[in-house]
Coordinates of C-alpha atoms in Angstrom, one line a residue:
Chain A
M1 CA 47.3 15.1 -60.5
A2 CA 44.5 17.4 -60.1
S3 CA 41.6 16.0 -58.1
K4 CA 38.7 14.7 -60.1
I5 CA 36.3 15.1 -57.2
K6 CA 33.6 17.7 -57.7
V7 CA 32.1 18.9 -54.5
K8 CA 29.7 21.8 -53.6
V9 CA 28.8 22.8 -50.1
K10 CA 26.0 25.3 -49.6
L11 CA 25.7 26.9 -46.1
K12 CA 22.2 27.6 -44.9
G13 CA 22.6 28.9 -41.4
D14 CA 24.7 26.3 -39.7
V15 CA 23.5 23.6 -42.0
A16 CA 25.8 22.6 -44.8
E17 CA 24.3 20.9 -47.8
V18 CA 26.9 18.7 -49.5
K19 CA 26.7 17.5 -53.1
S20 CA 29.7 15.5 -54.4
L21 CA 30.6 13.7 -57.6
M22 CA 33.6 11.4 -58.0
M23 CA 35.1 10.3 -61.3
H24 CA 35.5 6.5 -61.1
P25 CA 34.7 3.6 -63.4
M26 CA 33.2 1.5 -60.5
E27 CA 33.7 -1.8 -62.4
T28 CA 31.7 -4.6 -60.9
G29 CA 34.1 -7.4 -61.9
S30 CA 31.3 -9.3 -63.8
R31 CA 31.4 -7.2 -67.0
K32 CA 33.1 -8.7 -70.0
D33 CA 35.2 -6.8 -72.5
P34 CA 33.1 -6.8 -75.7
D35 CA 36.2 -7.2 -77.9
N36 CA 37.8 -10.3 -76.5
G37 CA 35.3 -11.6 -73.9
A38 CA 37.8 -11.3 -71.0
T39 CA 36.3 -10.4 -67.7
I40 CA 37.1 -6.8 -66.6
P41 CA 38.5 -6.9 -63.1
A42 CA 36.6 -5.2 -60.3
H43 CA 37.7 -1.6 -59.7
H44 CA 35.6 0.4 -57.3
I45 CA 35.8 2.9 -54.6
T46 CA 35.7 1.2 -51.2
Q47 CA 35.5 4.1 -48.7
L48 CA 34.8 7.8 -48.9
T49 CA 35.5 10.1 -46.0
F50 CA 34.1 13.6 -45.5
T51 CA 35.6 15.8 -42.8
N52 CA 34.9 19.3 -41.7
N53 CA 37.8 21.0 -39.8
D54 CA 39.3 17.5 -39.4
K55 CA 36.1 16.2 -37.7
P56 CA 34.5 13.3 -39.7
V57 CA 30.9 14.1 -40.8
M58 CA 30.3 11.2 -43.1
V59 CA 32.0 7.9 -44.1
I60 CA 30.5 6.0 -47.0
D61 CA 31.4 2.4 -47.6
C62 CA 30.7 1.4 -51.2
S63 CA 30.2 -1.9 -53.0
T64 CA 30.5 -2.4 -56.8
A65 CA 26.7 -1.6 -56.8
V66 CA 27.4 2.1 -56.6
S67 CA 27.0 3.6 -60.1
R68 CA 29.9 4.8 -62.2
D69 CA 31.0 8.3 -61.3
P70 CA 29.4 8.1 -57.8
F71 CA 27.2 10.9 -56.6
F72 CA 26.4 11.5 -53.0
S73 CA 24.5 14.2 -51.1
F74 CA 23.9 14.8 -47.4
N75 CA 23.6 17.6 -44.9
F76 CA 25.4 18.2 -41.7
T77 CA 25.1 20.9 -38.9
G78 CA 27.7 22.9 -37.1
A79 CA 29.4 24.3 -40.2
K80 CA 30.4 27.9 -40.7
A81 CA 32.2 30.0 -43.3
G82 CA 35.9 29.5 -43.2
D83 CA 35.7 25.8 -42.2
T84 CA 37.9 23.5 -44.2
F85 CA 36.0 20.7 -45.8
V86 CA 37.9 17.6 -47.2
V87 CA 36.6 14.8 -49.3
D88 CA 38.8 11.7 -49.9
W89 CA 38.3 8.2 -51.2
V90 CA 40.3 5.0 -51.6
D91 CA 39.5 2.2 -54.0
N92 CA 40.1 -1.5 -54.0
K93 CA 43.4 -1.1 -56.0
G94 CA 44.7 1.4 -53.4
E95 CA 44.3 4.4 -55.6
T96 CA 43.1 7.6 -53.8
D97 CA 41.8 11.0 -54.6
R98 CA 41.3 14.0 -52.3
T99 CA 40.0 17.5 -52.5
E100 CA 39.8 20.3 -50.1
L101 CA 37.7 23.5 -50.0
V102 CA 37.0 26.4 -47.7
L103 CA 33.3 26.9 -46.9
E104 CA 31.9 30.3 -47.8
Chain B
M1 CA 50.2 -20.0 -18.3
R2 CA 49.7 -21.8 -21.6
P3 CA 50.7 -19.7 -24.7
G4 CA 47.2 -20.0 -26.1
R5 CA 45.7 -18.4 -23.1
R6 CA 48.2 -15.6 -23.1
L7 CA 47.4 -14.9 -26.8
F8 CA 43.7 -14.9 -26.0
L9 CA 44.2 -12.4 -23.2
K10 CA 46.3 -10.1 -25.5
G11 CA 43.5 -10.2 -28.0
V12 CA 40.9 -9.2 -25.4
L13 CA 43.1 -6.3 -24.3
A14 CA 43.7 -5.1 -27.8
L15 CA 39.9 -5.2 -28.4
A16 CA 39.3 -3.3 -25.2
A17 CA 41.8 -0.6 -26.3
L18 CA 40.1 -0.3 -29.7
A19 CA 36.7 0.1 -28.1
A20 CA 38.0 2.9 -25.9
I21 CA 38.8 5.1 -29.0
P22 CA 35.8 7.5 -29.5
R23 CA 33.6 6.3 -32.3
A24 CA 33.8 9.7 -34.0
L25 CA 37.5 9.5 -34.6
L26 CA 37.5 6.0 -36.0
A27 CA 35.7 5.0 -39.2
M28 CA 34.8 1.4 -39.5
A29 CA 37.2 -0.7 -41.7
W30 CA 35.6 -1.4 -45.1
P31 CA 33.3 -4.3 -44.3
A32 CA 34.5 -6.8 -47.0
N33 CA 32.6 -9.7 -45.6
A34 CA 29.3 -7.9 -45.6
F35 CA 29.8 -6.6 -49.2
G36 CA 30.9 -10.0 -50.3
A37 CA 27.9 -11.8 -49.0
I38 CA 25.7 -13.4 -51.7
A39 CA 22.5 -13.7 -49.6
A40 CA 20.9 -10.5 -48.2
S41 CA 20.4 -12.1 -44.7
D42 CA 24.1 -13.0 -44.6
A43 CA 25.1 -9.4 -45.6
M44 CA 22.9 -8.1 -42.8
T45 CA 24.2 -10.5 -40.2
E46 CA 27.8 -9.7 -41.2
I47 CA 27.3 -5.9 -40.7
Y48 CA 24.7 -5.8 -38.0
G49 CA 25.0 -9.1 -36.2
T50 CA 21.3 -9.9 -37.0
D51 CA 19.2 -10.1 -40.1
Q52 CA 16.1 -8.8 -38.3
S53 CA 14.9 -5.2 -38.4
T54 CA 11.7 -3.5 -37.4
P55 CA 9.6 -1.9 -40.2
S56 CA 9.2 1.8 -39.6
D57 CA 7.1 4.6 -41.1
A58 CA 9.7 7.1 -39.9
I59 CA 12.0 6.2 -42.8
T60 CA 11.4 7.6 -46.3
L61 CA 13.0 5.7 -49.1
G62 CA 12.9 7.6 -52.4
A63 CA 13.4 5.4 -55.4
P64 CA 11.8 5.2 -58.9
E65 CA 9.0 2.7 -59.4
I66 CA 10.4 1.8 -62.7
A67 CA 14.1 2.2 -63.4
E68 CA 14.8 2.1 -67.2
N69 CA 18.5 1.9 -66.7
G70 CA 19.6 -0.4 -63.9
A71 CA 23.1 1.1 -64.0
V72 CA 21.9 4.3 -62.6
V73 CA 19.1 4.2 -60.1
P74 CA 18.8 7.3 -58.0
I75 CA 17.8 6.6 -54.4
S76 CA 17.4 8.8 -51.3
I77 CA 16.8 8.0 -47.7
E78 CA 15.5 10.3 -45.0
T79 CA 14.4 9.5 -41.5
T80 CA 13.0 11.3 -38.5
L81 CA 14.4 8.7 -36.2
A82 CA 16.8 10.2 -33.6
D83 CA 20.5 9.4 -33.1
V84 CA 21.0 7.6 -36.4
Q85 CA 24.3 5.7 -36.4
S86 CA 24.2 4.3 -39.9
I87 CA 22.1 3.8 -43.0
G88 CA 22.6 0.7 -45.1
V89 CA 21.0 0.0 -48.5
I90 CA 20.2 -3.6 -49.5
V91 CA 19.1 -4.7 -53.0
D92 CA 17.9 -8.2 -52.3
K93 CA 18.3 -9.6 -55.9
N94 CA 21.7 -8.0 -56.7
P95 CA 24.6 -10.5 -57.0
R96 CA 26.0 -8.8 -53.8
P97 CA 22.9 -7.4 -52.0
L98 CA 24.6 -4.8 -49.8
A99 CA 25.0 -1.8 -52.0
V100 CA 26.2 1.1 -49.9
F101 CA 26.6 1.8 -46.2
F102 CA 26.6 5.4 -44.7
E103 CA 28.3 5.9 -41.4
I104 CA 26.5 8.8 -39.8
F105 CA 28.3 11.0 -37.3
P106 CA 26.7 13.2 -34.6
G107 CA 25.6 16.5 -36.2
T108 CA 25.1 14.9 -39.6
Q109 CA 21.5 14.8 -40.7
A110 CA 20.0 11.5 -41.6
N111 CA 19.1 12.3 -45.2
V112 CA 21.3 10.9 -47.9
A113 CA 21.1 10.4 -51.6
C114 CA 23.2 8.4 -54.1
R115 CA 22.9 6.4 -57.3
I116 CA 23.2 2.6 -57.4
K117 CA 23.2 -0.3 -59.8
M118 CA 20.5 -2.9 -59.9
S119 CA 20.8 -6.2 -61.9
E120 CA 17.0 -6.9 -62.0
T121 CA 13.7 -6.0 -60.5
S122 CA 14.1 -6.2 -56.7
P123 CA 13.0 -4.9 -53.4
V124 CA 15.3 -2.1 -52.2
R125 CA 15.6 -1.9 -48.4
A126 CA 16.9 1.0 -46.3
I127 CA 18.2 -0.2 -42.9
V128 CA 18.6 2.5 -40.3
K129 CA 20.6 1.8 -37.1
T130 CA 19.9 3.7 -34.0
P131 CA 20.7 3.0 -30.3
G132 CA 17.2 1.6 -30.2
G133 CA 17.8 -1.0 -32.8
L134 CA 17.5 -1.6 -36.5
F135 CA 14.6 -0.1 -38.4
S136 CA 13.8 -0.5 -42.1
T137 CA 11.6 0.3 -45.0
E138 CA 11.5 -1.2 -48.4
K139 CA 10.3 -0.5 -51.9
E140 CA 10.0 -2.6 -55.0
V141 CA 11.9 -1.1 -58.0
K142 CA 11.2 -2.5 -61.4
V143 CA 14.3 -2.6 -63.7
T144 CA 13.9 -2.6 -67.4
I145 CA 17.6 -3.1 -68.4
G146 CA 19.9 -4.6 -65.7
G147 CA 23.0 -2.6 -64.7
C148 CA 25.5 -5.1 -63.6
G149 CA 26.7 -6.0 -67.1
G150 CA 26.8 -9.8 -66.4

């Protein structure tokens, strides 16, 4: 399946500005199905990892209080054109998604 | 030697081996206990070992004064503190106060942004961990419609 992670990395000198958007329902586990009143089980990303040339630059641990389709931005230094930037996440059901891009 | 003691020694050795792996290569395991805590002080103690932090002007917490939709509250945290190791976000009145936890690696700048859910009007606290201890700042965010769907 194609990755549903959208990520943009803008290089400004050796600073990389990362903006990323995941597609995920981020169910809290306290919401009820409006049709039958059944509780919708929690389903949320637990951990996101961002690496640049296999070196971790950011790890984000999420609770259910992160909004649906999570957005994260941050900056890191030491990046250059040609570096391989990878974003991946795992959720509480063990599902994963991963995307990779070459910085330019 | 009694088996209990042998087991204990093995545990100590295993811990020592873990500690020897450079921090940058090993992300923390997802802190389930801290995220599961119902009281903000328990969440802090689970993740930091203490619920005390020093208020600091060097941390800027960007959050709306009034959030009309609690399901999507944009926040940003920036700090001029040096050697930041992590940034945690605590929403005191959420059912589970610890919202998100950023593990910052050397070379990564301590400015992050994301969107969180808030169930009701609450103080939002940013906790910044450095080798010099825990620093924090907080801001009250008024929520018009709660975003936890309870």
